[in-house]
Amino acid sequence: MVKAVVLGAAGGIGQPLALLLKASPLVDQLGLYDIVNTPGVAADLSHIATPAKVEGYLPPDDGLKKALTGADVVVIPAGVPRKPGMTRDDLFKINAGIVRDLATGIATVAPKAFILVISNPVNSTVPIVAEVLKKHGVFDPKRLFGVTTLDVVRASTFVAEVINDLSVASKVVVPVVGGHSGVTIVPLLSQSSHPLPSSFSQDQLQALTTRVQFGGDEVVKAKDGAGSATLSMAYAGAEFAVKVISAIKGETGIVAPSYVHLSADKTSGDALKKEIGKDLEYFSAPVVIGAEGVVEIKPLGKLTDFEKGLIQAAIPELETNIEKGVSFIGGSK
Ligand code: NAD
Ligand code: LMR
């Protein structure tokens, strides 16, 4: 039996994500928590003829505690989204406190749950969750994931567009590593399962890389003040959550990209630090996930000089973002 919980379930991401989780036969129980509207969202979803039993909670009467009780997987899309002109880091002021408080709930009620963080800025909110869990003595780096799947979904789609065949989009695999903001998003296009056309120039490669790095801005601009990616994020978040749930249910060989603490698997984490030439605490890479969490962090493998440059350009911002999250909770390295 798997209970999945969505914190921020009434939001732009939360609602379609909850829908996709309700549609999954792998979910047995679905807990929905938000500061508004969850009873309505839960009532609505509960009429769908799939196995998951749906419950919706608001803050009064220990709603967060009730939602989290028995949770195996907690997905967090709670928090404010960007408006045009903002960076993800501009969201820190509001979202850091929201994520801290939700993480405190998880630490006390469901300390063994797998935690999937969507709330931005992911590069900092994941360290916030880790520091809260550490303060409660329940941090297990194998079970904490920053959700970077949307970057991977975008890379697949944009490569399929370049090769002019959207029918292969879901089969195109492109590792996207680093973090989840601007230059920290590093698509390794040289490792795309569907190679780029041989006529592809360095300028075109740069343009495609930039498009993946700033794909979120495309949506923020098009929504024109009404928020950021919600539907594609819900798709990506559900894809990642279902992989995690499959792993919990015993499926082996599951690999998914995620932003993780590099101690999640010490041997492979240390090897990755060596590859990037920096002792970073967190980095996103494809990870092997098993029933107990992260089994292995995959190496980056052979990189082009261009990609090596992108990784080096990502490191300073990642370092700053990580430190900002850690010091918000008062932790130290
Ligand atoms: P939204 O405003 O539509 O929804 C957010 C929801 O969070 C709202 O329903 C709100 O009531 C709820 N909320 C606020 N404070 C809360 C609290 N203390 N407890 C529980 N719920 C609370 O925003 P959205 O478009 O769904 O985006 C949510 C977050 O996801 C943003 O921070 C956004 O930047 C981020 N995001 C991340 C990715 C990614 O790739 N990781 C992609 C898209 C968006
Ligand atoms: C995205 O990549 O779409 C999200 O991180 C939302 C944003 O602010 O761009």
Short mmCIF file of C-alpha atoms and ligand atoms in Angstrom, two decimals:
data_model
loop_
_atom_site.label_atom_id
_atom_site.label_comp_id
_atom_site.label_asym_id
_atom_site.label_seq_id
_atom_site.Cartn_x
_atom_site.Cartn_y
_atom_site.Cartn_z
CA MET A 1 0.00 0.00 0.00
CA VAL A 2 1.42 3.39 -0.96
CA LYS A 3 0.17 6.71 0.34
CA ALA A 4 1.19 9.72 -1.71
CA VAL A 5 0.69 13.22 -0.33
CA VAL A 6 0.68 16.53 -2.21
CA LEU A 7 1.41 19.67 -0.19
CA GLY A 8 0.13 22.69 -2.13
CA ALA A 9 -2.50 20.45 -3.74
CA ALA A 10 -4.95 23.20 -4.70
CA GLY A 11 -2.44 25.14 -6.80
CA GLY A 12 -1.65 25.38 -10.48
CA ILE A 13 0.68 22.38 -10.27
CA GLY A 14 -0.97 20.71 -7.30
CA GLN A 15 -4.35 20.08 -8.94
CA PRO A 16 -3.22 18.45 -12.20
CA LEU A 17 -0.49 16.58 -10.29
CA ALA A 18 -3.09 15.23 -7.88
CA LEU A 19 -5.21 14.25 -10.89
CA LEU A 20 -2.33 12.31 -12.46
CA LEU A 21 -1.55 10.58 -9.16
CA LYS A 22 -5.23 9.70 -8.69
CA ALA A 23 -5.14 8.25 -12.23
CA SER A 24 -2.16 6.03 -11.37
CA PRO A 25 -3.10 2.50 -10.31
CA LEU A 26 0.07 2.45 -8.19
CA VAL A 27 -1.32 4.94 -5.66
CA ASP A 28 -3.51 3.43 -2.94
CA GLN A 29 -4.12 6.54 -0.85
CA LEU A 30 -3.80 10.20 -1.82
CA GLY A 31 -3.55 12.91 0.83
CA LEU A 32 -4.07 16.50 -0.31
CA TYR A 33 -3.05 19.50 1.78
CA ASP A 34 -3.19 23.22 1.03
CA ILE A 35 -4.12 26.39 2.87
CA VAL A 36 -7.19 26.70 0.60
CA ASN A 37 -9.68 24.61 -1.41
CA THR A 38 -8.45 21.07 -0.70
CA PRO A 39 -11.87 19.72 0.40
CA GLY A 40 -13.26 20.64 -3.01
CA VAL A 41 -10.30 19.26 -4.95
CA ALA A 42 -10.45 16.03 -2.94
CA ALA A 43 -14.22 15.64 -3.39
CA ASP A 44 -13.85 16.19 -7.13
CA LEU A 45 -10.99 13.69 -7.55
CA SER A 46 -12.66 11.12 -5.30
CA HIS A 47 -15.31 10.47 -7.98
CA ILE A 48 -12.70 9.12 -10.41
CA ALA A 49 -12.97 5.34 -10.70
CA THR A 50 -9.41 4.41 -9.70
CA PRO A 51 -8.17 2.68 -6.51
CA ALA A 52 -6.68 5.65 -4.61
CA LYS A 53 -8.69 6.82 -1.61
CA VAL A 54 -8.53 10.62 -1.59
CA GLU A 55 -8.53 12.89 1.48
CA GLY A 56 -8.29 16.69 1.52
CA TYR A 57 -7.09 18.75 4.47
CA LEU A 58 -6.79 22.42 5.44
CA PRO A 59 -4.63 23.84 8.26
CA PRO A 60 -7.29 23.80 11.05
CA ASP A 61 -7.64 20.68 13.23
CA ASP A 62 -4.11 19.44 12.54
CA GLY A 63 -4.75 19.16 8.79
CA LEU A 64 -1.08 18.93 7.87
CA LYS A 65 -0.53 16.18 10.45
CA LYS A 66 -3.55 14.25 9.21
CA ALA A 67 -2.47 14.57 5.57
CA LEU A 68 1.05 13.37 6.36
CA THR A 69 0.13 10.47 8.64
CA GLY A 70 1.26 7.24 6.97
CA ALA A 71 2.80 9.04 3.98
CA ASP A 72 5.28 7.08 1.88
CA VAL A 73 5.85 9.81 -0.70
CA VAL A 74 5.38 13.55 -0.15
CA VAL A 75 5.44 15.87 -3.16
CA ILE A 76 5.79 19.59 -2.43
CA PRO A 77 4.59 22.11 -5.04
CA ALA A 78 3.52 24.66 -2.36
CA GLY A 79 4.65 28.24 -2.80
CA VAL A 80 4.48 31.22 -5.09
CA PRO A 81 5.44 31.05 -8.78
CA ARG A 82 7.42 33.61 -10.83
CA LYS A 83 6.09 36.59 -12.72
CA PRO A 84 7.91 38.08 -15.73
CA GLY A 85 11.20 39.72 -14.76
CA MET A 86 11.73 37.54 -11.68
CA THR A 87 14.39 34.90 -11.12
CA ARG A 88 13.63 31.74 -9.19
CA ASP A 89 15.87 33.09 -6.43
CA ASP A 90 13.45 36.04 -6.06
CA LEU A 91 10.91 33.48 -4.74
CA PHE A 92 13.20 32.52 -1.85
CA LYS A 93 11.83 35.20 0.48
CA ILE A 94 8.33 33.67 0.52
CA ASN A 95 8.91 30.04 -0.39
CA ALA A 96 11.79 29.34 2.01
CA GLY A 97 9.51 29.76 5.04
CA ILE A 98 6.68 27.76 3.46
CA VAL A 99 9.00 24.86 2.65
CA ARG A 100 10.64 25.02 6.10
CA ASP A 101 7.27 24.73 7.84
CA LEU A 102 6.10 21.86 5.65
CA ALA A 103 9.43 20.06 6.16
CA THR A 104 8.97 20.43 9.92
CA GLY A 105 5.63 18.66 9.57
CA ILE A 106 7.23 15.86 7.58
CA ALA A 107 10.10 15.52 10.07
CA THR A 108 7.69 15.03 12.94
CA VAL A 109 4.89 13.03 11.28
CA ALA A 110 6.43 11.11 8.37
CA PRO A 111 10.23 11.13 8.82
CA LYS A 112 10.73 8.08 6.63
CA ALA A 113 8.76 9.39 3.66
CA PHE A 114 10.40 10.00 0.29
CA ILE A 115 10.31 13.80 -0.19
CA LEU A 116 10.02 15.27 -3.69
CA VAL A 117 10.57 19.04 -3.74
CA ILE A 118 9.10 21.07 -6.60
CA SER A 119 8.84 24.50 -4.89
CA ASN A 120 11.35 27.00 -6.23
CA PRO A 121 14.14 27.87 -5.95
CA VAL A 122 14.81 24.10 -5.92
CA ASN A 123 18.59 24.64 -5.62
CA SER A 124 17.89 26.20 -2.19
CA THR A 125 14.62 24.61 -1.04
CA VAL A 126 16.10 21.10 -1.10
CA PRO A 127 18.91 22.15 1.30
CA ILE A 128 16.24 23.81 3.49
CA VAL A 129 14.34 20.53 3.78
CA ALA A 130 17.58 18.66 4.53
CA GLU A 131 18.59 21.09 7.28
CA VAL A 132 15.15 20.87 8.92
CA LEU A 133 15.34 17.07 8.85
CA LYS A 134 18.88 17.20 10.28
CA LYS A 135 17.68 19.41 13.14
CA HIS A 136 15.09 16.75 13.95
CA GLY A 137 17.70 13.97 13.63
CA VAL A 138 15.82 12.26 10.80
CA PHE A 139 17.73 13.26 7.64
CA ASP A 140 18.15 10.38 5.21
CA PRO A 141 19.80 11.74 2.04
CA LYS A 142 18.62 8.68 0.13
CA ARG A 143 15.02 9.88 0.41
CA LEU A 144 15.24 13.55 -0.51
CA PHE A 145 14.85 14.60 -4.15
CA GLY A 146 14.72 17.94 -5.93
CA VAL A 147 12.43 17.49 -8.91
CA THR A 148 14.30 18.45 -12.09
CA THR A 149 12.27 16.23 -14.40
CA LEU A 150 10.75 19.18 -16.26
CA ASP A 151 14.21 20.12 -17.58
CA VAL A 152 14.59 16.58 -18.88
CA VAL A 153 11.11 16.58 -20.42
CA ARG A 154 11.91 19.90 -22.12
CA ALA A 155 15.24 18.62 -23.45
CA SER A 156 13.48 15.56 -24.93
CA THR A 157 10.81 17.71 -26.55
CA PHE A 158 13.19 20.33 -27.93
CA VAL A 159 15.54 17.69 -29.41
CA ALA A 160 12.54 15.98 -31.03
CA GLU A 161 11.57 19.37 -32.49
CA VAL A 162 15.08 19.82 -33.90
CA ILE A 163 15.04 16.41 -35.55
CA ASN A 164 11.54 17.30 -36.73
CA ASP A 165 9.80 14.27 -35.27
CA LEU A 166 7.70 14.93 -32.18
CA SER A 167 6.50 11.33 -32.28
CA VAL A 168 9.85 10.29 -30.74
CA ALA A 169 9.81 13.00 -28.03
CA SER A 170 8.90 10.63 -25.20
CA LYS A 171 11.69 8.26 -26.26
CA VAL A 172 14.44 10.87 -26.52
CA VAL A 173 16.67 10.64 -23.45
CA VAL A 174 18.95 13.58 -22.69
CA PRO A 175 20.70 13.75 -19.32
CA VAL A 176 20.22 17.18 -17.75
CA VAL A 177 22.50 17.78 -14.78
CA GLY A 178 23.55 20.50 -12.33
CA GLY A 179 20.59 22.27 -10.74
CA HIS A 180 17.26 23.86 -11.59
CA SER A 181 17.75 27.51 -12.54
CA GLY A 182 19.21 29.23 -15.59
CA VAL A 183 22.86 28.41 -16.11
CA THR A 184 22.79 25.70 -13.44
CA ILE A 185 20.63 23.64 -15.82
CA VAL A 186 23.11 21.72 -17.97
CA PRO A 187 21.74 19.55 -20.79
CA LEU A 188 24.29 16.99 -22.00
CA LEU A 189 23.15 17.06 -25.61
CA SER A 190 26.18 15.06 -26.78
CA GLN A 191 24.66 12.12 -24.87
CA SER A 192 21.20 12.46 -26.43
CA SER A 193 19.80 9.03 -27.31
CA HIS A 194 18.67 10.59 -30.61
CA PRO A 195 21.71 12.47 -31.97
CA LEU A 196 21.35 15.99 -33.30
CA PRO A 197 21.66 16.36 -37.09
CA SER A 198 25.31 16.15 -38.18
CA SER A 199 24.90 19.55 -39.84
CA PHE A 200 24.09 21.09 -36.43
CA SER A 201 26.43 24.05 -35.83
CA GLN A 202 27.96 25.24 -32.55
CA ASP A 203 25.62 28.27 -32.69
CA GLN A 204 22.62 25.96 -32.98
CA LEU A 205 23.94 23.84 -30.12
CA GLN A 206 24.31 26.94 -27.97
CA ALA A 207 20.78 28.08 -28.87
CA LEU A 208 19.27 24.69 -27.99
CA THR A 209 21.20 24.60 -24.71
CA THR A 210 19.97 28.09 -23.83
CA ARG A 211 16.40 27.09 -24.69
CA VAL A 212 16.55 24.19 -22.19
CA GLN A 213 18.19 26.40 -19.57
CA PHE A 214 15.58 29.13 -19.93
CA GLY A 215 12.54 27.03 -20.93
CA GLY A 216 10.80 28.12 -17.74
CA ASP A 217 11.10 31.77 -18.80
CA GLU A 218 9.31 30.99 -22.09
CA VAL A 219 6.25 29.88 -20.11
CA VAL A 220 6.46 32.70 -17.55
CA LYS A 221 6.55 35.21 -20.42
CA ALA A 222 3.66 33.57 -22.29
CA LYS A 223 1.52 33.42 -19.14
CA ASP A 224 2.18 37.15 -18.75
CA GLY A 225 1.82 37.50 -14.99
CA ALA A 226 -0.49 34.51 -14.44
CA GLY A 227 2.30 32.24 -13.17
CA SER A 228 4.78 29.71 -14.49
CA ALA A 229 4.70 26.18 -15.87
CA THR A 230 1.95 24.16 -14.20
CA LEU A 231 0.67 21.54 -16.65
CA SER A 232 4.05 20.44 -18.00
CA MET A 233 5.32 20.47 -14.40
CA ALA A 234 2.45 18.30 -13.23
CA TYR A 235 3.23 15.87 -16.08
CA ALA A 236 6.92 15.83 -15.14
CA GLY A 237 6.24 15.65 -11.39
CA ALA A 238 3.86 12.74 -11.83
CA GLU A 239 6.37 10.95 -14.06
CA PHE A 240 9.02 11.27 -11.36
CA ALA A 241 6.66 10.41 -8.49
CA VAL A 242 5.41 7.29 -10.28
CA LYS A 243 9.02 6.16 -10.79
CA VAL A 244 9.68 6.62 -7.07
CA ILE A 245 6.48 4.76 -6.15
CA SER A 246 7.40 1.93 -8.55
CA ALA A 247 10.77 1.68 -6.79
CA ILE A 248 9.08 1.60 -3.38
CA LYS A 249 6.86 -1.19 -4.68
CA GLY A 250 9.94 -3.23 -5.56
CA GLU A 251 10.64 -2.48 -9.22
CA THR A 252 14.39 -2.47 -9.84
CA GLY A 253 16.59 -0.66 -12.35
CA ILE A 254 14.72 2.65 -12.10
CA VAL A 255 16.85 5.60 -13.19
CA ALA A 256 15.59 9.17 -12.95
CA PRO A 257 17.35 12.51 -12.91
CA SER A 258 17.15 14.40 -9.64
CA TYR A 259 18.86 17.03 -7.51
CA VAL A 260 20.22 15.06 -4.55
CA HIS A 261 22.59 15.35 -1.60
CA LEU A 262 25.82 13.82 -2.79
CA SER A 263 26.11 11.72 0.36
CA ALA A 264 22.98 9.83 -0.77
CA ASP A 265 25.42 7.22 -2.04
CA LYS A 266 28.89 8.04 -0.79
CA THR A 267 30.98 6.15 -3.35
CA SER A 268 29.21 7.43 -6.44
CA GLY A 269 28.63 10.86 -4.85
CA ASP A 270 32.35 11.25 -4.18
CA ALA A 271 33.12 10.10 -7.73
CA LEU A 272 30.76 12.75 -9.11
CA LYS A 273 32.41 15.46 -7.00
CA LYS A 274 35.70 14.40 -8.57
CA GLU A 275 34.22 14.58 -12.05
CA ILE A 276 32.98 18.15 -11.53
CA GLY A 277 36.14 19.12 -9.64
CA LYS A 278 34.22 20.63 -6.73
CA ASP A 279 33.10 19.48 -3.29
CA LEU A 280 29.46 20.52 -3.77
CA GLU A 281 26.83 19.18 -1.36
CA TYR A 282 24.07 18.90 -3.95
CA PHE A 283 23.98 18.23 -7.67
CA SER A 284 21.43 16.93 -10.08
CA ALA A 285 22.25 13.81 -12.08
CA PRO A 286 20.53 10.62 -13.15
CA VAL A 287 20.12 8.49 -10.02
CA VAL A 288 19.27 4.83 -9.56
CA ILE A 289 16.31 4.58 -7.16
CA GLY A 290 15.42 1.48 -5.17
CA ALA A 291 12.96 0.57 -2.42
CA GLU A 292 15.11 2.33 0.20
CA GLY A 293 15.87 5.41 -1.92
CA VAL A 294 18.95 6.47 -3.88
CA VAL A 295 21.09 3.45 -4.75
CA GLU A 296 23.65 5.16 -6.98
CA ILE A 297 24.34 8.56 -8.51
CA LYS A 298 25.32 8.01 -12.12
CA PRO A 299 28.58 9.49 -13.43
CA LEU A 300 28.34 12.33 -15.94
CA GLY A 301 30.42 10.31 -18.40
CA LYS A 302 32.22 11.67 -21.43
CA LEU A 303 31.61 15.40 -21.86
CA THR A 304 32.47 17.72 -24.72
CA ASP A 305 34.58 20.80 -23.97
CA PHE A 306 31.43 22.88 -24.40
CA GLU A 307 29.62 20.82 -21.74
CA LYS A 308 32.62 20.95 -19.40
CA GLY A 309 32.42 24.75 -19.68
CA LEU A 310 28.69 24.70 -18.88
CA ILE A 311 29.32 22.62 -15.73
CA GLN A 312 32.01 25.03 -14.55
CA ALA A 313 29.68 27.98 -15.21
CA ALA A 314 26.95 26.31 -13.11
CA ILE A 315 29.08 25.68 -10.02
CA PRO A 316 29.33 29.21 -8.51
CA GLU A 317 25.55 29.81 -8.66
CA LEU A 318 24.84 26.34 -7.27
CA GLU A 319 27.25 26.97 -4.41
CA THR A 320 25.57 30.27 -3.55
CA ASN A 321 22.06 28.79 -3.80
CA ILE A 322 22.96 25.84 -1.58
CA GLU A 323 24.60 28.04 1.03
CA LYS A 324 21.55 30.33 1.07
CA GLY A 325 19.24 27.39 1.84
CA VAL A 326 21.54 25.91 4.47
CA SER A 327 22.06 29.19 6.31
CA PHE A 328 18.32 29.99 6.27
CA ILE A 329 17.87 27.13 8.73
CA GLY A 330 21.09 27.97 10.51
CA GLY A 331 22.94 24.85 9.48
CA SER A 332 26.57 24.62 8.52
CA LYS A 333 28.44 22.38 6.12
P1 NAD B 1 0.32 28.28 -7.37
O1 NAD B 1 0.34 29.61 -6.72
O2 NAD B 1 -0.65 28.05 -8.48
O3 NAD B 1 0.06 27.15 -6.28
C1 NAD B 1 0.77 27.10 -5.09
C2 NAD B 1 -0.12 26.53 -4.03
O4 NAD B 1 0.61 26.48 -2.81
C3 NAD B 1 -1.39 27.37 -3.75
O5 NAD B 1 -2.55 26.59 -3.87
C4 NAD B 1 -1.17 27.87 -2.35
O6 NAD B 1 -2.38 28.01 -1.60
C5 NAD B 1 -0.30 26.76 -1.77
N1 NAD B 1 0.40 27.16 -0.56
C6 NAD B 1 0.95 28.35 -0.23
N2 NAD B 1 1.45 28.30 1.02
C7 NAD B 1 1.22 27.05 1.47
C8 NAD B 1 1.48 26.40 2.69
N3 NAD B 1 2.10 27.01 3.71
N4 NAD B 1 1.09 25.12 2.83
C9 NAD B 1 0.47 24.48 1.81
N5 NAD B 1 0.18 25.05 0.65
C10 NAD B 1 0.55 26.32 0.48
O7 NAD B 1 1.81 27.98 -7.87
P2 NAD B 1 2.30 26.83 -8.88
O8 NAD B 1 2.27 27.34 -10.25
O9 NAD B 1 1.59 25.57 -8.55
O10 NAD B 1 3.85 26.72 -8.46
C11 NAD B 1 4.21 26.23 -7.20
C12 NAD B 1 5.72 26.23 -7.02
O11 NAD B 1 6.33 25.31 -7.93
C13 NAD B 1 6.39 27.58 -7.32
O12 NAD B 1 7.36 27.84 -6.35
C14 NAD B 1 7.03 27.37 -8.68
O13 NAD B 1 8.12 28.22 -8.90
C15 NAD B 1 7.44 25.93 -8.57
N6 NAD B 1 7.73 25.26 -9.85
C16 NAD B 1 8.78 24.38 -9.88
C17 NAD B 1 9.08 23.70 -11.03
C18 NAD B 1 10.21 22.72 -11.07
O14 NAD B 1 10.63 22.33 -12.16
N7 NAD B 1 10.74 22.27 -9.95
C19 NAD B 1 8.30 23.90 -12.20
C20 NAD B 1 7.23 24.78 -12.13
C21 NAD B 1 6.95 25.47 -10.94
C1 LMR B 2 10.16 25.95 -14.66
O1 LMR B 2 11.28 25.54 -14.97
O2 LMR B 2 9.23 26.04 -15.49
C2 LMR B 2 9.87 26.26 -13.22
O3 LMR B 2 11.03 26.26 -12.45
C3 LMR B 2 9.07 27.51 -13.04
C4 LMR B 2 9.81 28.76 -13.39
O4 LMR B 2 9.84 29.66 -12.54
O5 LMR B 2 10.35 28.86 -14.49
#
